[in-house]
PDB file of C-alpha atoms in Angstrom:
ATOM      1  CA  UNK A   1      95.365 106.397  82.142  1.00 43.00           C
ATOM      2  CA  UNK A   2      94.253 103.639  84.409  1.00 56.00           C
ATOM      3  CA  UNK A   3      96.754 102.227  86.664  1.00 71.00           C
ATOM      4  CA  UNK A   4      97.359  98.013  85.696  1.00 85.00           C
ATOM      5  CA  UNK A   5      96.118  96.014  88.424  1.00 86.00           C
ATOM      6  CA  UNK A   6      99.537  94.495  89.176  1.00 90.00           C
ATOM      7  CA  UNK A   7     101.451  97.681  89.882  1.00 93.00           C
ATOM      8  CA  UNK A   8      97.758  98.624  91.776  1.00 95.00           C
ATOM      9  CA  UNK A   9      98.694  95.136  93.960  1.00 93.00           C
ATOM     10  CA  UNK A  10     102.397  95.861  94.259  1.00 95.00           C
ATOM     11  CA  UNK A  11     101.908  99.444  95.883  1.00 96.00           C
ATOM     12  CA  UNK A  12      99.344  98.683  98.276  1.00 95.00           C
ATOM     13  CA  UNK A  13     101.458  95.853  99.390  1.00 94.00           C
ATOM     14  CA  UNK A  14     104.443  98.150  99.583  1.00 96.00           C
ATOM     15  CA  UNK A  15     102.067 100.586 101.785  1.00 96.00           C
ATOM     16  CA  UNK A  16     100.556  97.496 103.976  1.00 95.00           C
ATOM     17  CA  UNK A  17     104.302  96.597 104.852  1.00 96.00           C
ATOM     18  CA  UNK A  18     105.274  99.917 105.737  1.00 97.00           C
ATOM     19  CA  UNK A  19     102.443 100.100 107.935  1.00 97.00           C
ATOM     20  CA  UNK A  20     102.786  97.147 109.804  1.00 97.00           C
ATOM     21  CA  UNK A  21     106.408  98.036 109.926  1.00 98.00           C
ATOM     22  CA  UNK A  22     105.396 101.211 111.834  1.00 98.00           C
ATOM     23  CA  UNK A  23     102.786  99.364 114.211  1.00 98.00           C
ATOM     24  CA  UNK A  24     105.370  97.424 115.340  1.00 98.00           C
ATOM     25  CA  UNK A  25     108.139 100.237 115.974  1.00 98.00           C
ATOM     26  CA  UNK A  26     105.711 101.680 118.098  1.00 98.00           C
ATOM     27  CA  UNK A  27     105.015  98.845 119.921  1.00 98.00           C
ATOM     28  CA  UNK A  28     101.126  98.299 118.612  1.00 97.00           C
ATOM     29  CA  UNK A  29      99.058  95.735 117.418  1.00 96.00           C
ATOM     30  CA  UNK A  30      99.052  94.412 114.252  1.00 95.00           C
ATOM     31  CA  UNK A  31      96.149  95.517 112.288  1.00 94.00           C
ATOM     32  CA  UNK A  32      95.388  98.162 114.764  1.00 96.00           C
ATOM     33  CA  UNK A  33      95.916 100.912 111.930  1.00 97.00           C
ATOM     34  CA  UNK A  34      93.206 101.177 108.424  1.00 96.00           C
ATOM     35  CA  UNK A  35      94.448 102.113 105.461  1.00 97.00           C
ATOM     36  CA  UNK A  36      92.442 104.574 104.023  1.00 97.00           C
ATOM     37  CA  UNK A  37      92.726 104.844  99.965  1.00 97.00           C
ATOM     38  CA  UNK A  38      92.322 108.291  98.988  1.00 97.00           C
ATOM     39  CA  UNK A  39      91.134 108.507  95.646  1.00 97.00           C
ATOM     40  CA  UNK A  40      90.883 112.115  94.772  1.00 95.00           C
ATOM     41  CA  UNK A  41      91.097 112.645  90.939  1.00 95.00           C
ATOM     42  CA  UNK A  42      91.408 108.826  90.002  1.00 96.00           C
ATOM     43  CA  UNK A  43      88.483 107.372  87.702  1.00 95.00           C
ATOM     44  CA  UNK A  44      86.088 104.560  88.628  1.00 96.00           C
ATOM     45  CA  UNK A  45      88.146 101.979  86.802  1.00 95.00           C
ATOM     46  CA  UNK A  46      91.195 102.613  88.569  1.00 96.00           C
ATOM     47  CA  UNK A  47      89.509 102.874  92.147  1.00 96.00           C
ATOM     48  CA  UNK A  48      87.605  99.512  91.257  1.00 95.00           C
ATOM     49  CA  UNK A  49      91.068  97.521  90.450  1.00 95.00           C
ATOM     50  CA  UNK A  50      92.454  99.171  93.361  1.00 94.00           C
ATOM     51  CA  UNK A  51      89.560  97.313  95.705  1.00 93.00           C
ATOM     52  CA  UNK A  52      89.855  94.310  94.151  1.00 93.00           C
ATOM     53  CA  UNK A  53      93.378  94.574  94.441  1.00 91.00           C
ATOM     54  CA  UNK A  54      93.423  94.966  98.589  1.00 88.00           C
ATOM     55  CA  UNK A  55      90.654  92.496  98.940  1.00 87.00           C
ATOM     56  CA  UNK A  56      92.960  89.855  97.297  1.00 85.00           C
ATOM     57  CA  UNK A  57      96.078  91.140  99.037  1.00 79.00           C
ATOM     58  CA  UNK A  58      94.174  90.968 102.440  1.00 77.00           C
ATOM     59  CA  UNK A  59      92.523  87.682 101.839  1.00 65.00           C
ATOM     60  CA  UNK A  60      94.695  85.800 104.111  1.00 54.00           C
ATOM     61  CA  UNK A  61      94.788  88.077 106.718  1.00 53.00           C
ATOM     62  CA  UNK A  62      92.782  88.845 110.521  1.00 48.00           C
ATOM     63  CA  UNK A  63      91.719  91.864 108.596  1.00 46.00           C
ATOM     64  CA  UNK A  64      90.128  90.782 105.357  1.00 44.00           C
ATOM     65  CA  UNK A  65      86.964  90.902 106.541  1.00 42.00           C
ATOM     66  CA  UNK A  66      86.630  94.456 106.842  1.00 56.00           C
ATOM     67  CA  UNK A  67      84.793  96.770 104.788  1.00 66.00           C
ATOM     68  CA  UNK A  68      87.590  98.675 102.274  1.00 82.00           C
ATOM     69  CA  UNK A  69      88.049 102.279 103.023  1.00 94.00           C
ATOM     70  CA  UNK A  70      87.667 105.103 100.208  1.00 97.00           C
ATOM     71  CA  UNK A  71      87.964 108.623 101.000  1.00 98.00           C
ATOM     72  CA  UNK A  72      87.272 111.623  98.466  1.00 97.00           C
ATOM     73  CA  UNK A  73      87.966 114.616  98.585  1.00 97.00           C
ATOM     74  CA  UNK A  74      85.166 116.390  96.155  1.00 97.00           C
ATOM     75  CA  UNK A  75      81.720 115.809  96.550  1.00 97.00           C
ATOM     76  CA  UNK A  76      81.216 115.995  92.751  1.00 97.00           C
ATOM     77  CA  UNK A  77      83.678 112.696  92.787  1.00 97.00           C
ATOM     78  CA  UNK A  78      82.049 111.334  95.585  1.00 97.00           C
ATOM     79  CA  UNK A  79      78.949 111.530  93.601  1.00 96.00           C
ATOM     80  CA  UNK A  80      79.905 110.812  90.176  1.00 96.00           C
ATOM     81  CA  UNK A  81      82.360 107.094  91.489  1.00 96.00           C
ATOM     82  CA  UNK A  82      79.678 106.013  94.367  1.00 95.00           C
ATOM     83  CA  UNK A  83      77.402 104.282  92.034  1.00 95.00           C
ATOM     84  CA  UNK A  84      79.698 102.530  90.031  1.00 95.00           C
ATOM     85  CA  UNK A  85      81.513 101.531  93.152  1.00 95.00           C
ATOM     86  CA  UNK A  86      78.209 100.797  95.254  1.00 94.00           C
ATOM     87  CA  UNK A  87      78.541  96.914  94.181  1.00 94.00           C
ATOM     88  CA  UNK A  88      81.541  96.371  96.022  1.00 92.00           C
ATOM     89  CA  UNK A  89      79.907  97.837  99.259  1.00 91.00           C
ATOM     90  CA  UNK A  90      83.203  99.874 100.130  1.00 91.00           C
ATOM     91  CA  UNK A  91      83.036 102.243 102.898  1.00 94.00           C
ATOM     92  CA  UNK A  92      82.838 105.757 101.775  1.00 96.00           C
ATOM     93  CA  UNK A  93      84.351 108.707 103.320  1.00 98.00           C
ATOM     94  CA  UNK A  94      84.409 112.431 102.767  1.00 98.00           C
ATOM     95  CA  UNK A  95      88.090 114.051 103.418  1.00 98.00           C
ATOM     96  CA  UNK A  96      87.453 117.049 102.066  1.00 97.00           C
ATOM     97  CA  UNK A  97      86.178 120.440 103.093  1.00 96.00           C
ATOM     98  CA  UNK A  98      82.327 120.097 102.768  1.00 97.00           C
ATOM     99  CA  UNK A  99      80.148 123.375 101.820  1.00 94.00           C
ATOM    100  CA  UNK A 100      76.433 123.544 103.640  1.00 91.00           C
ATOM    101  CA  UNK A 101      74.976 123.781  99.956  1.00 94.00           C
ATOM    102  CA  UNK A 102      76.436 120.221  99.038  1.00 97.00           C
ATOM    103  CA  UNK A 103      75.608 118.371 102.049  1.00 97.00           C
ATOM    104  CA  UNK A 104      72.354 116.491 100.655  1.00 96.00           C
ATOM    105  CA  UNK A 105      74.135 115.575  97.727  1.00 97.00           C
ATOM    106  CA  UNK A 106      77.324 114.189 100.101  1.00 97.00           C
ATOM    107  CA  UNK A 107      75.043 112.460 101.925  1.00 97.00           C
ATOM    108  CA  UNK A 108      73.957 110.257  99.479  1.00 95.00           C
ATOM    109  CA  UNK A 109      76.963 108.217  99.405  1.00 96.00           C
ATOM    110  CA  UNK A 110      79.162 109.362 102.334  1.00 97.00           C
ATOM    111  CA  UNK A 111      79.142 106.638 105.564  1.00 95.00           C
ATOM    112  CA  UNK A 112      81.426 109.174 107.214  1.00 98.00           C
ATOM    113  CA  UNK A 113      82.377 112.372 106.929  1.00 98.00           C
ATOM    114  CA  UNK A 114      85.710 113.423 108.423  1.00 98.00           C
ATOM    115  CA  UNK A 115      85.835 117.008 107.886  1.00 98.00           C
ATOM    116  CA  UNK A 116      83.783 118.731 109.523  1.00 98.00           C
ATOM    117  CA  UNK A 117      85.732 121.914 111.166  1.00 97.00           C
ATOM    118  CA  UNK A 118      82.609 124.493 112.244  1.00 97.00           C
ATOM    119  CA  UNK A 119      79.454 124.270 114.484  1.00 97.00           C
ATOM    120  CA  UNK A 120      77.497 125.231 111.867  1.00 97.00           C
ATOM    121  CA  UNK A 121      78.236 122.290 109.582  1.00 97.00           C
ATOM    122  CA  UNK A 122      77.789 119.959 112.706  1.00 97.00           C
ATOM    123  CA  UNK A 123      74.364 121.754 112.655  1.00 97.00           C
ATOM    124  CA  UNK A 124      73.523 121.568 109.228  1.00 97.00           C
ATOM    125  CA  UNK A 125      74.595 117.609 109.099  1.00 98.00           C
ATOM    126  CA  UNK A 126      72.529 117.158 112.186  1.00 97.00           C
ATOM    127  CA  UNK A 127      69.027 118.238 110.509  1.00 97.00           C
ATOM    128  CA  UNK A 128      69.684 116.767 107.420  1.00 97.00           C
ATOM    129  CA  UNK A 129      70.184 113.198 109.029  1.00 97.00           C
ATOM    130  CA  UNK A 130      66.931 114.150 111.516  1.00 97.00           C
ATOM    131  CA  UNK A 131      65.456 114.757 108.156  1.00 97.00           C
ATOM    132  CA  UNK A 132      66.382 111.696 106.504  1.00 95.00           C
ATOM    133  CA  UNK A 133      66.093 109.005 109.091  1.00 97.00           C
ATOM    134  CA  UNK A 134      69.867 108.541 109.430  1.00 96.00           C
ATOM    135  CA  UNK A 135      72.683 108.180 111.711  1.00 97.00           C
ATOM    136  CA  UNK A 136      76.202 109.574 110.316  1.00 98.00           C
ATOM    137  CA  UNK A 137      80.082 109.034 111.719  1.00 98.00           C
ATOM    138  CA  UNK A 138      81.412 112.326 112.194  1.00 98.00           C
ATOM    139  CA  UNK A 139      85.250 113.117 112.645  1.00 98.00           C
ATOM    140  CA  UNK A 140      86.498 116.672 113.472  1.00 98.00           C
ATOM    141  CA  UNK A 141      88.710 117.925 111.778  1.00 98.00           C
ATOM    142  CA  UNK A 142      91.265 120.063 113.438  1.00 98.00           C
ATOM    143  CA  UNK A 143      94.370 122.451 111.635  1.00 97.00           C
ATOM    144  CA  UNK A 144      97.106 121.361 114.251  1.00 94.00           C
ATOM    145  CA  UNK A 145      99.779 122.779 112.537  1.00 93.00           C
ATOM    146  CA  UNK A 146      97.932 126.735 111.666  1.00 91.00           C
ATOM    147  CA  UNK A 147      98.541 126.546 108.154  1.00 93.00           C
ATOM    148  CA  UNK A 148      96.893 129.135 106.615  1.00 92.00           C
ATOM    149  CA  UNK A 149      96.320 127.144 103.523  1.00 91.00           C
ATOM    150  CA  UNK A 150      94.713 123.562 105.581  1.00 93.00           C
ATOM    151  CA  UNK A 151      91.068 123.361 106.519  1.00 95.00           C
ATOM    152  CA  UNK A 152      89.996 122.652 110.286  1.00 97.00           C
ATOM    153  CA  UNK A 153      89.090 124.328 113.445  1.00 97.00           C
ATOM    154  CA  UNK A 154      92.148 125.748 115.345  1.00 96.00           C
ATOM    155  CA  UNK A 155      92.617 123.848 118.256  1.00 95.00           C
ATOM    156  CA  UNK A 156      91.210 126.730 120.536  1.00 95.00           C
ATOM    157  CA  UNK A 157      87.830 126.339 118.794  1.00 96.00           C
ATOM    158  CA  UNK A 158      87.619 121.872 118.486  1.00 97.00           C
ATOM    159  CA  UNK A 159      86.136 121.652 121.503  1.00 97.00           C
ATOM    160  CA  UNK A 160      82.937 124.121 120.513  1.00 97.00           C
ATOM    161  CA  UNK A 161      82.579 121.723 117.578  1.00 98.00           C
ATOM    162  CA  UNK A 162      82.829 118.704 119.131  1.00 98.00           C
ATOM    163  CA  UNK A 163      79.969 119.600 121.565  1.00 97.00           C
ATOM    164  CA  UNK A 164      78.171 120.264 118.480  1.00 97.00           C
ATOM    165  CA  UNK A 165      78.166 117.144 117.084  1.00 98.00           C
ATOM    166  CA  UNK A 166      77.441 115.312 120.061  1.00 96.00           C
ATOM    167  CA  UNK A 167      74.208 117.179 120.520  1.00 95.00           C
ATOM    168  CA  UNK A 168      73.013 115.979 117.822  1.00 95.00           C
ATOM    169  CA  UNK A 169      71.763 112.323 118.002  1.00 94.00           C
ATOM    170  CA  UNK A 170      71.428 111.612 114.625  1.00 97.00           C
ATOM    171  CA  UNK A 171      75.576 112.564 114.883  1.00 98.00           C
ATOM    172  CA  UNK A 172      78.090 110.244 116.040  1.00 98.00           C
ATOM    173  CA  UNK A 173      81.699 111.558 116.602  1.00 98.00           C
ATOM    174  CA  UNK A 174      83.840 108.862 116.078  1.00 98.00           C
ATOM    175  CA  UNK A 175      87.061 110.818 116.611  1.00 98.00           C
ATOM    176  CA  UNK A 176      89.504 113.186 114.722  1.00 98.00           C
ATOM    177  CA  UNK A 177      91.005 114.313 111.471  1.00 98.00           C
ATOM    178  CA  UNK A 178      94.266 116.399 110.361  1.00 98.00           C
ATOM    179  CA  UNK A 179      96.381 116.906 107.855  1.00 97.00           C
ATOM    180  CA  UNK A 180     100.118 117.162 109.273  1.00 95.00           C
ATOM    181  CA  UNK A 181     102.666 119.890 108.745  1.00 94.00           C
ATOM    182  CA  UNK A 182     103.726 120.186 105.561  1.00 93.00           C
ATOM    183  CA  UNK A 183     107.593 120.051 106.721  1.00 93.00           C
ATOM    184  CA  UNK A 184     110.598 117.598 106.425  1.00 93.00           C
ATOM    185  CA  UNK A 185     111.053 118.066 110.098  1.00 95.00           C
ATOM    186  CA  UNK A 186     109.623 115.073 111.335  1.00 95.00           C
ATOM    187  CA  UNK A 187     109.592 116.867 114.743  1.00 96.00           C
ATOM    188  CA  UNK A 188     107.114 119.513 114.337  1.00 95.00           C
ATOM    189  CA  UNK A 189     104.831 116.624 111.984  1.00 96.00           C
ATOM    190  CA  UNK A 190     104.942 114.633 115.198  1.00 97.00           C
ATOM    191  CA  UNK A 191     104.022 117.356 117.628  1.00 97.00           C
ATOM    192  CA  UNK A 192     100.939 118.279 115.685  1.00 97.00           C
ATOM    193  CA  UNK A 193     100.220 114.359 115.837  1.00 98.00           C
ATOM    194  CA  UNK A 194     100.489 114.296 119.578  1.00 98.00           C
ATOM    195  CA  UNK A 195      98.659 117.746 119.693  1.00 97.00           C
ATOM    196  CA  UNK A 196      95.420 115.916 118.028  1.00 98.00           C
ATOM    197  CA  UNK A 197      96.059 112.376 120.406  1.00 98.00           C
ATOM    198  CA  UNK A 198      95.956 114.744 123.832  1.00 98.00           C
ATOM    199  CA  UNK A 199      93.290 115.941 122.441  1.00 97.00           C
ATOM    200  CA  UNK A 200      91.096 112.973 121.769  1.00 98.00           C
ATOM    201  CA  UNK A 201      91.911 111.713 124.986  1.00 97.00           C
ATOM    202  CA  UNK A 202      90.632 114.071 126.529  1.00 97.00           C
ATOM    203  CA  UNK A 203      87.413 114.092 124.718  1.00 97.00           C
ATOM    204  CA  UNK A 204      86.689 110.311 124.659  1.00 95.00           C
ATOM    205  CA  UNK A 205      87.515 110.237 128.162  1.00 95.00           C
ATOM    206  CA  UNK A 206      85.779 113.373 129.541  1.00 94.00           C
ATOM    207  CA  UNK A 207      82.574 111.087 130.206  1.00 94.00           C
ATOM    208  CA  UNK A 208      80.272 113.914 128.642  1.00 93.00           C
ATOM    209  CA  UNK A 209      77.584 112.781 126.300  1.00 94.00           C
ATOM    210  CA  UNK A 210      77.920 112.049 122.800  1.00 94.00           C
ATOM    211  CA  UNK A 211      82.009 111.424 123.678  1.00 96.00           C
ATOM    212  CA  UNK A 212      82.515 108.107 124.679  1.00 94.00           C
ATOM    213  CA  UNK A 213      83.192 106.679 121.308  1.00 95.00           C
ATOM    214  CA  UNK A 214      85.176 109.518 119.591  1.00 97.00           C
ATOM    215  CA  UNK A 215      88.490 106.730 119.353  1.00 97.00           C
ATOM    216  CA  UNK A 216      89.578 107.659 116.057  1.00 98.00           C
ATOM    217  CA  UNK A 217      92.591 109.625 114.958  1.00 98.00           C
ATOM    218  CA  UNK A 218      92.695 109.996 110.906  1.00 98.00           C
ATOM    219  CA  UNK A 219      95.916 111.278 110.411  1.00 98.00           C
ATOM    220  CA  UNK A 220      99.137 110.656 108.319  1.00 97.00           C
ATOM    221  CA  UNK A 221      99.535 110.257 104.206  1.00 97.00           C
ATOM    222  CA  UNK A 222     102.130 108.790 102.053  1.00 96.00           C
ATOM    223  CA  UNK A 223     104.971 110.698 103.134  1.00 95.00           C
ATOM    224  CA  UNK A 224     104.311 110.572 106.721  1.00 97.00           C
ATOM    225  CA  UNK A 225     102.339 107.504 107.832  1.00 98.00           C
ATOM    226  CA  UNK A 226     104.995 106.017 109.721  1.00 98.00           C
ATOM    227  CA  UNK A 227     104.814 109.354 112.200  1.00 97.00           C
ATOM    228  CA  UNK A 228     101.507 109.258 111.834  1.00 98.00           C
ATOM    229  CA  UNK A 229     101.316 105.743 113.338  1.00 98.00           C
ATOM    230  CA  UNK A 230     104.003 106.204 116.063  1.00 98.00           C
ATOM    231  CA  UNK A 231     101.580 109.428 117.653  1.00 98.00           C
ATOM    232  CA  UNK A 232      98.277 107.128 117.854  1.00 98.00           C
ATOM    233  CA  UNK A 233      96.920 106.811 114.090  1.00 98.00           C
ATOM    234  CA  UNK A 234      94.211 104.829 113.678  1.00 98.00           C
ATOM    235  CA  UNK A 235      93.657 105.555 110.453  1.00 98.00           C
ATOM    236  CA  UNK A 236      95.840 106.712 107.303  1.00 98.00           C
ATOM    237  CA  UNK A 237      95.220 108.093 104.165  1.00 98.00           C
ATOM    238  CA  UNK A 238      96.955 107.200 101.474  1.00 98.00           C
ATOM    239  CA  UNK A 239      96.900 108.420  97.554  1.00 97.00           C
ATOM    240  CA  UNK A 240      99.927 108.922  96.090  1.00 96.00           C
ATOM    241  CA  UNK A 241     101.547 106.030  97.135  1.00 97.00           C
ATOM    242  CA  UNK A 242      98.868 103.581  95.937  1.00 96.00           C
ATOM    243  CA  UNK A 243      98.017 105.578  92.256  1.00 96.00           C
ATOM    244  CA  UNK A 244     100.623 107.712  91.719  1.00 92.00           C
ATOM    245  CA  UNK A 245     101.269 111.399  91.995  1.00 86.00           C
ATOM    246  CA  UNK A 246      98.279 113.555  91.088  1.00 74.00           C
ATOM    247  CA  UNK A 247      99.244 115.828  88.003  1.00 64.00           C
ATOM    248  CA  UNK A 248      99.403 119.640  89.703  1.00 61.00           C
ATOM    249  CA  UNK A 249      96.255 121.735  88.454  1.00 54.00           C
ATOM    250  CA  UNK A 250      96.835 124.619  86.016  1.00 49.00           C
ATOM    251  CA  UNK A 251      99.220 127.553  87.210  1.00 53.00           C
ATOM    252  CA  UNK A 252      99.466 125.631  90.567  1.00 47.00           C
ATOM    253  CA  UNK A 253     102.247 126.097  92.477  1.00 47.00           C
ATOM    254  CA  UNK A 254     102.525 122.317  93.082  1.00 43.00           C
ATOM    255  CA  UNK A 255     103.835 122.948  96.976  1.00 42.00           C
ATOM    256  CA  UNK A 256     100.562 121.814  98.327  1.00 47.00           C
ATOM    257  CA  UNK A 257     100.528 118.245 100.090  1.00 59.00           C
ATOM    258  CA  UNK A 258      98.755 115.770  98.841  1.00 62.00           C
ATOM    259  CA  UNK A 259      97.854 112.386 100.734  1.00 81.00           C
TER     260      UNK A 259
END
């Protein structure tokens, strides 16, 4: 069922406050965090009145002019909601583990993807953009926490990807991904938050090539932006929050975290 487009505008206001609520606990500029909606399992219609809802809510505001962030998780959604999104020019994002055999199709739509955790995806990206004539944004993505069941690199092994992506010039790392601990302490969500901060600090400001612009830090969801934001987020993603909770698949569980 599509969500209506007032309860659509009354969440993402709801998330927009708490945001700027956080930038300013920490001391930071307003607007110097994106919200990022992630739309994993929501239809067209619903991601469409969710747009148009955030472009209305941000008319008014320093920010407004900038290009509305969607992030999917599945290349099959990527591919099925990019064309009938494609008229609103948002900016489209992979979050999701990407496999080498779906990389042509995720690069049909994709401006960005953040997750890419091995040097032999950075490789594989790399030669398809050669191929196609195209520069992509590249985030790593990086399991600070060593949950078994979260995709990244282990923090031991970033680095090796990182240097893969910026030998590739058709690459450009842009900065970092993670998904925090999935924990009430707030403590150990913030550690892994700092963890992935020291880390693109030291990156961006190594001076090596390929480095200088990797700024971003994608990191914090619904339940944890405002940690997110206090350890350096640039960037948060945000489903649940905005749409609703996701219904749980089929003889899940239901303990894994969603954004």
């Amino acid at each position: 069922m599509t969500t209506g487009a007032t309860e659509l505008a009354e969440r993402l206001a709801r998330v927009r406050s708490r945001i700027a609520a956080a930038e300013s606990a920490a001391g930071r500029p307003a607007g110097s965090v994106r919200l990022l909606l992630a739309t994993k399992t929501q239809d067209a219609a619903t991601v469409r009145a969710a747009v148009l809802a955030d472009i209305a809510g941000t008319a008014t505001t320093a920010g407004a002019a900038r290009r509305v962030l969607l992030g999917e998780n599945r290349v099959q959604e990527l591919v099925a909601k990019g064309p009938e999104l494609a008229d609103l020019a948002p900016e489209l994002h992979l979050i999701g583990p990407l496999q080498s055999n779906k990389v042509n199709a995720a690069l049909r739509w994709a401006t960005c993807v953040q997750s890419v955790d091995s040097v032999a995806l950075a490789e594989r990206l790399g030669r398809r953009c050669a191929e196609d004539d195209r520069t992509l944004d590249v985030l790593v993505q990086v399991n600070v926490s060593g949950e078994p069941t979260k995709h990244g690199a282990a923090p031991q092994d970033a680095l090796d990807v990182v240097r893969a992506v910026a030998a590739h010039d058709r690459l450009r790392l842009r900065g970092f991904m993670t998904v925090g601990a999935n924990t009430p302490d707030e403590r150990a969500v913030r550690a892994g938050y700092a963890a992935l901060r020291d880390l693109r600090d030291k990156v961006a400001g190594s001076g090596e090539a390929g480095t200088g612009d990797a700024l971003e830090l994608s990191m914090g969801m619904s339940r944890d932006l405002e940690a997110a934001v206090a350890e350096g987020a640039t960037v948060v993603r945000v489903g649940t929050a905005v749409f609703g909770a996701r219904p749980a698949p089929a003889g899940a569980p239901g303990t894994a975290p969603t954004a």
